[in-house]
Amino acid sequence: MALQEITKVLEIKPWLATAGMPTVDQLETVTTHGFKTIINLAMENSPGVTKNEEQIVKSFGLKYFHIPVVWEKPLRSDFDHFVSIMQSLKGEKTFIHCVLNIRVSIFVYLYRVHYLQEVKELASISTSLTIEGSSSGTNNCFDNVSNLPASSW
């Protein structure tokens, strides 16, 4: 199975890809494409959630992190936890997902700009590609995350 079959998948860097909610078969595909870690930002009650995702991912030999980010109210502590995980992985091939790759795209955008020191315009291209045409209240989540206090940046 091709990685491109996963909902809204986007390969941002050789070591980083983001997507919407993968199925069990698609989680296995992530493994065959060399990813070593999966980070899930979806809530446990999100639509289409893969039951027992952590156990499935770990059975494939991958690391798994779950940061349940509330769509309507992402917290600075959620983002800080995300940053901590990303920095601990040091460029390890990582696959990050939520339901529609919107929450993830926003967190990854902020990480790329504030921690990888990428130019905002370059980092925003992948965010725009992912959220374009979405009608899931994107502005609400983006506004909330974008306005997180930047005191530690």
Coordinates of N, CA and C in Angstrom, one line a residue:
M1 N 0.8 -1.2 0.0 CA 0.0 0.0 0.0 C 0.9 1.2 0.0
A2 N 0.5 2.2 -0.7 CA 1.2 3.5 -0.8 C 0.9 4.4 0.3
L3 N 1.9 5.1 0.8 CA 1.7 6.1 1.9 C 0.6 7.2 1.4
Q4 N 0.6 7.5 0.2 CA -0.3 8.5 -0.4 C -1.8 8.1 -0.2
E5 N -2.1 6.9 0.1 CA -3.5 6.4 0.3 C -4.0 6.9 1.7
I6 N -3.2 7.3 2.5 CA -3.6 7.8 3.8 C -4.2 9.2 3.7
T7 N -5.3 9.5 4.4 CA -6.0 10.7 4.3 C -5.1 11.9 4.5
K8 N -5.1 12.8 3.5 CA -4.4 14.1 3.6 C -2.9 13.9 4.0
V9 N -2.3 12.8 3.6 CA -0.8 12.7 3.9 C 0.0 13.7 3.2
L10 N 1.0 14.2 3.9 CA 1.9 15.2 3.4 C 3.3 14.8 3.9
E11 N 4.2 14.6 3.0 CA 5.6 14.3 3.3 C 6.4 15.6 3.3
I12 N 6.7 16.1 4.5 CA 7.2 17.5 4.7 C 8.7 17.5 4.5
K13 N 9.4 16.5 5.1 CA 10.8 16.3 5.0 C 11.1 14.8 4.9
P14 N 12.3 14.4 4.6 CA 12.6 13.0 4.5 C 12.3 12.3 5.8
W15 N 12.3 13.0 6.9 CA 12.1 12.4 8.2 C 10.8 12.7 8.9
L16 N 9.9 13.4 8.1 CA 8.7 13.9 8.7 C 7.5 13.9 7.8
A17 N 6.4 13.2 8.2 CA 5.2 13.2 7.4 C 4.0 13.4 8.3
T18 N 3.0 14.0 7.8 CA 1.8 14.3 8.6 C 0.6 13.7 7.8
A19 N -0.5 13.4 8.5 CA -1.7 12.9 7.8 C -2.9 12.9 8.7
G20 N -4.1 12.6 8.1 CA -5.3 12.4 8.9 C -5.2 11.0 9.5
M21 N -6.4 10.5 10.0 CA -6.4 9.3 10.7 C -6.2 8.0 9.9
P22 N -5.1 7.3 10.1 CA -4.8 6.1 9.4 C -5.6 4.9 9.9
T23 N -5.9 4.0 9.0 CA -6.5 2.7 9.4 C -5.4 1.8 9.9
V24 N -5.8 0.6 10.4 CA -4.8 -0.4 10.9 C -3.8 -0.8 9.7
D25 N -4.4 -1.0 8.5 CA -3.5 -1.4 7.4 C -2.6 -0.2 7.0
Q26 N -3.1 1.0 7.2 CA -2.2 2.1 6.8 C -1.2 2.3 7.9
L27 N -1.4 2.0 9.1 CA -0.4 2.1 10.2 C 0.7 1.1 9.8
E28 N 0.4 0.0 9.3 CA 1.4 -1.0 8.9 C 2.2 -0.4 7.7
T29 N 1.5 0.3 6.8 CA 2.2 0.9 5.7 C 3.2 1.9 6.2
V30 N 2.9 2.7 7.2 CA 3.8 3.7 7.8 C 5.1 3.0 8.2
T31 N 4.9 1.8 8.8 CA 6.1 1.0 9.2 C 7.0 0.6 8.0
T32 N 6.3 0.1 7.0 CA 7.1 -0.3 5.8 C 7.8 0.8 5.1
H33 N 7.4 2.0 5.4 CA 8.0 3.2 4.8 C 9.2 3.8 5.6
G34 N 9.5 3.0 6.7 CA 10.7 3.4 7.5 C 10.5 4.3 8.6
F35 N 9.2 4.6 8.9 CA 9.0 5.5 10.1 C 9.3 4.7 11.4
K36 N 9.8 5.4 12.4 CA 10.2 4.8 13.6 C 9.3 5.2 14.8
T37 N 8.5 6.3 14.6 CA 7.7 6.9 15.6 C 6.4 7.4 15.0
I38 N 5.3 7.2 15.8 CA 4.0 7.8 15.4 C 3.6 8.6 16.6
I39 N 3.1 9.9 16.3 CA 2.6 10.8 17.2 C 1.1 11.0 16.8
N40 N 0.2 10.8 17.8 CA -1.2 11.0 17.5 C -1.7 12.2 18.3
L41 N -2.3 13.2 17.6 CA -2.8 14.4 18.3 C -4.4 14.3 18.4
A42 N -5.0 13.3 17.9 CA -6.5 13.2 18.0 C -7.0 12.8 19.4
M43 N -8.2 13.1 19.7 CA -8.8 12.7 20.9 C -9.2 11.3 20.8
E44 N -9.4 10.6 21.9 CA -9.7 9.2 21.9 C -11.1 9.0 21.4
N45 N -12.0 10.0 21.4 CA -13.3 9.9 20.9 C -13.5 10.6 19.5
S46 N -12.4 10.8 18.9 CA -12.5 11.5 17.5 C -13.1 10.5 16.5
P47 N -13.8 11.1 15.5 CA -14.4 10.2 14.5 C -13.3 9.4 13.7
G48 N -13.6 8.1 13.5 CA -12.8 7.2 12.8 C -11.5 6.8 13.5
V49 N -11.5 7.0 14.8 CA -10.3 6.7 15.6 C -10.0 5.2 15.5
T50 N -8.7 4.8 15.4 CA -8.3 3.4 15.4 C -8.2 2.9 16.8
K51 N -9.1 2.0 17.1 CA -9.1 1.4 18.5 C -7.8 0.7 18.8
N52 N -7.3 0.9 20.0 CA -6.0 0.2 20.4 C -4.8 0.6 19.6
E53 N -4.8 1.8 19.1 CA -3.7 2.3 18.2 C -2.4 2.1 18.8
E54 N -2.2 2.5 20.1 CA -0.9 2.3 20.8 C -0.4 0.9 20.7
Q55 N -1.3 0.0 21.0 CA -0.8 -1.5 21.0 C -0.5 -1.9 19.6
I56 N -1.3 -1.5 18.7 CA -1.0 -1.9 17.3 C 0.3 -1.3 16.8
V57 N 0.6 -0.1 17.1 CA 1.8 0.6 16.6 C 3.0 -0.1 17.3
K58 N 2.9 -0.3 18.6 CA 4.0 -0.9 19.3 C 4.2 -2.4 18.9
S59 N 3.2 -3.1 18.4 CA 3.4 -4.4 17.9 C 4.2 -4.4 16.6
F60 N 4.2 -3.3 15.9 CA 5.0 -3.1 14.7 C 6.4 -2.7 15.0
G61 N 6.7 -2.5 16.3 CA 8.1 -2.1 16.7 C 8.3 -0.6 16.7
L62 N 7.3 0.2 16.6 CA 7.5 1.6 16.6 C 7.2 2.3 17.9
K63 N 7.8 3.5 18.1 CA 7.5 4.3 19.3 C 6.1 4.9 19.1
Y64 N 5.4 5.2 20.2 CA 4.1 5.8 20.0 C 3.9 6.8 21.1
F65 N 3.4 8.0 20.7 CA 3.1 9.1 21.6 C 1.7 9.6 21.3
H66 N 0.9 9.8 22.4 CA -0.5 10.3 22.2 C -0.6 11.6 23.0
I67 N -0.9 12.7 22.3 CA -1.2 13.9 22.9 C -2.6 14.3 22.5
P68 N -3.6 14.0 23.3 CA -5.0 14.3 22.9 C -5.2 15.8 23.0
V69 N -5.3 16.5 21.8 CA -5.5 17.9 21.7 C -7.0 18.2 21.4
V70 N -7.6 19.0 22.3 CA -9.0 19.3 22.2 C -9.1 20.3 21.0
W71 N -9.9 20.0 20.0 CA -10.0 20.8 18.8 C -10.3 22.2 19.1
E72 N -11.3 22.5 19.9 CA -11.7 23.8 20.2 C -10.8 24.6 21.1
K73 N -10.0 23.9 21.8 CA -9.1 24.6 22.8 C -7.8 24.0 23.0
P74 N -6.9 24.1 22.0 CA -5.6 23.5 22.1 C -4.8 24.3 23.2
L75 N -4.1 23.6 24.0 CA -3.4 24.3 25.1 C -1.9 24.4 24.8
R76 N -1.3 25.4 25.4 CA 0.1 25.6 25.3 C 0.9 24.4 25.8
S77 N 0.3 23.8 26.9 CA 1.0 22.6 27.4 C 0.9 21.4 26.4
D78 N -0.1 21.3 25.5 CA -0.1 20.3 24.5 C 1.0 20.6 23.5
F79 N 1.2 21.8 23.1 CA 2.2 22.2 22.2 C 3.6 22.0 22.8
D80 N 3.8 22.3 24.0 CA 5.1 22.1 24.7 C 5.4 20.6 24.8
H81 N 4.4 19.8 25.1 CA 4.6 18.4 25.1 C 5.0 17.9 23.7
F82 N 4.4 18.4 22.7 CA 4.7 18.0 21.3 C 6.2 18.4 21.0
V83 N 6.6 19.6 21.4 CA 7.9 20.1 21.1 C 8.9 19.2 21.9
S84 N 8.6 18.8 23.1 CA 9.5 18.0 23.9 C 9.8 16.7 23.2
I85 N 8.7 16.1 22.7 CA 8.8 14.8 22.0 C 9.6 15.0 20.7
M86 N 9.3 16.0 19.9 CA 10.0 16.2 18.7 C 11.5 16.4 18.9
Q87 N 11.8 17.2 19.9 CA 13.3 17.4 20.2 C 14.0 16.2 20.7
S88 N 13.3 15.3 21.4 CA 13.9 14.1 21.9 C 14.1 13.1 20.7
L89 N 13.4 13.2 19.6 CA 13.5 12.3 18.5 C 14.7 12.7 17.6
K90 N 15.1 14.0 17.6 CA 16.3 14.4 16.9 C 16.3 14.0 15.4
G91 N 15.2 14.2 14.7 CA 15.2 13.9 13.3 C 14.9 12.5 12.9
E92 N 14.5 11.7 13.9 CA 14.1 10.3 13.7 C 12.9 10.3 12.8
K93 N 12.8 9.4 11.9 CA 11.7 9.4 10.9 C 10.3 9.3 11.7
T94 N 9.5 10.3 11.6 CA 8.3 10.5 12.4 C 7.1 10.7 11.6
F95 N 6.0 10.0 11.9 CA 4.7 10.2 11.3 C 3.7 10.7 12.3
I96 N 3.1 11.9 12.0 CA 2.3 12.6 13.0 C 0.9 12.7 12.4
H97 N -0.1 12.3 13.2 CA -1.5 12.4 12.6 C -2.5 12.9 13.6
C98 N -3.6 13.3 13.1 CA -4.8 13.6 13.9 C -6.0 13.0 13.1
V99 N -7.1 13.7 13.0 CA -8.2 13.2 12.2 C -8.1 13.6 10.7
L100 N -7.9 14.9 10.5 CA -7.9 15.4 9.1 C -6.6 16.2 8.8
N101 N -5.5 16.0 9.6 CA -4.2 16.6 9.4 C -4.3 18.1 9.5
I102 N -5.2 18.6 10.3 CA -5.3 20.1 10.5 C -4.6 20.5 11.8
R103 N -5.0 19.9 12.9 CA -4.3 20.1 14.2 C -2.8 19.9 14.0
V104 N -2.5 18.7 13.4 CA -1.1 18.4 13.2 C -0.4 19.4 12.4
S105 N -1.0 19.8 11.3 CA -0.3 20.8 10.4 C 0.0 22.1 11.1
I106 N -0.9 22.5 12.0 CA -0.7 23.7 12.8 C 0.4 23.6 13.8
F107 N 0.4 22.5 14.5 CA 1.5 22.2 15.5 C 2.9 22.1 14.7
V108 N 2.9 21.4 13.6 CA 4.1 21.2 12.9 C 4.6 22.5 12.3
Y109 N 3.7 23.4 11.8 CA 4.0 24.7 11.3 C 4.7 25.5 12.4
L110 N 4.1 25.6 13.6 CA 4.7 26.3 14.7 C 6.0 25.8 15.1
Y111 N 6.2 24.5 15.1 CA 7.4 23.8 15.4 C 8.5 24.2 14.4
R112 N 8.2 24.1 13.1 CA 9.1 24.4 12.1 C 9.6 25.9 12.1
V113 N 8.7 26.8 12.4 CA 9.0 28.2 12.5 C 9.8 28.6 13.7
H114 N 9.3 28.1 14.9 CA 9.9 28.5 16.2 C 11.1 27.7 16.6
Y115 N 11.2 26.4 16.2 CA 12.3 25.6 16.7 C 13.2 25.1 15.6
L116 N 12.7 25.0 14.3 CA 13.7 24.7 13.2 C 14.1 25.9 12.5
Q117 N 13.6 27.1 12.9 CA 13.9 28.4 12.4 C 13.7 28.5 10.9
E118 N 12.6 27.8 10.4 CA 12.3 27.9 9.0 C 11.5 29.2 8.7
V119 N 11.6 29.7 7.5 CA 10.9 30.9 7.1 C 9.4 30.6 7.2
K120 N 8.7 31.6 7.7 CA 7.2 31.4 7.9 C 6.5 31.0 6.6
E121 N 6.9 31.7 5.5 CA 6.3 31.5 4.2 C 6.5 30.1 3.7
L122 N 7.7 29.5 3.9 CA 8.0 28.2 3.5 C 7.2 27.2 4.4
A123 N 7.2 27.4 5.6 CA 6.5 26.5 6.6 C 5.0 26.5 6.3
S124 N 4.5 27.7 6.0 CA 3.1 27.8 5.8 C 2.5 27.1 4.6
I125 N 3.4 26.8 3.6 CA 2.9 26.2 2.4 C 2.3 24.8 2.7
S126 N 2.9 24.0 3.5 CA 2.3 22.7 3.8 C 1.1 22.9 4.7
T127 N 1.0 23.8 5.5 CA -0.2 24.1 6.3 C -1.3 24.5 5.4
S128 N -1.1 25.4 4.5 CA -2.1 25.8 3.6 C -2.6 24.7 2.7
L129 N -1.7 23.8 2.2 CA -2.1 22.7 1.4 C -3.0 21.7 2.2
T130 N -2.8 21.6 3.4 CA -3.5 20.6 4.2 C -4.9 21.1 4.6
I131 N -5.0 22.4 5.0 CA -6.2 22.9 5.5 C -7.1 23.5 4.5
E132 N -6.6 23.7 3.3 CA -7.3 24.3 2.2 C -8.6 23.5 1.9
G133 N -9.7 24.1 1.8 CA -10.9 23.4 1.5 C -11.6 22.7 2.7
S134 N -11.0 22.7 3.9 CA -11.5 22.0 5.0 C -12.7 22.9 5.6
S135 N -13.7 22.3 6.1 CA -14.8 23.0 6.7 C -15.0 22.6 8.1
S136 N -14.0 22.2 8.8 CA -14.0 21.7 10.1 C -13.7 22.7 11.2
G137 N -14.0 23.9 11.0 CA -13.8 25.0 12.0 C -12.3 25.3 12.1
T138 N -11.6 25.2 11.0 CA -10.1 25.3 10.9 C -9.7 26.6 11.6
N139 N -10.4 27.7 11.3 CA -10.0 29.0 11.8 C -10.0 29.0 13.3
N140 N -11.0 28.4 13.9 CA -11.1 28.3 15.4 C -9.8 27.7 16.0
C141 N -9.4 26.5 15.5 CA -8.2 25.8 16.0 C -7.0 26.6 15.7
F142 N -6.9 27.1 14.5 CA -5.6 27.8 14.1 C -5.5 29.1 15.0
D143 N -6.6 29.9 15.1 CA -6.5 31.1 15.9 C -6.1 30.8 17.3
N144 N -6.7 29.7 17.9 CA -6.4 29.4 19.3 C -4.9 29.0 19.4
V145 N -4.4 28.2 18.5 CA -3.0 27.8 18.7 C -2.0 28.9 18.3
S146 N -2.4 29.6 17.3 CA -1.5 30.7 16.8 C -1.3 31.8 17.9
N147 N -2.3 31.9 18.7 CA -2.3 33.0 19.8 C -1.8 32.5 21.1
L148 N -1.2 31.3 21.1 CA -0.6 30.8 22.4 C 0.5 31.7 22.8
P149 N 0.6 31.9 24.1 CA 1.7 32.8 24.5 C 3.0 32.3 24.0
A150 N 3.8 33.2 23.5 CA 5.1 32.9 22.9 C 6.3 33.2 23.8
S151 N 6.0 33.3 25.0 CA 7.1 33.8 26.0 C 8.3 32.9 25.9
S152 N 8.2 31.6 25.6 CA 9.3 30.7 25.6 C 10.0 30.6 24.3
W153 N 9.4 31.3 23.2 CA 10.0 31.1 21.9 C 11.2 32.0 21.7

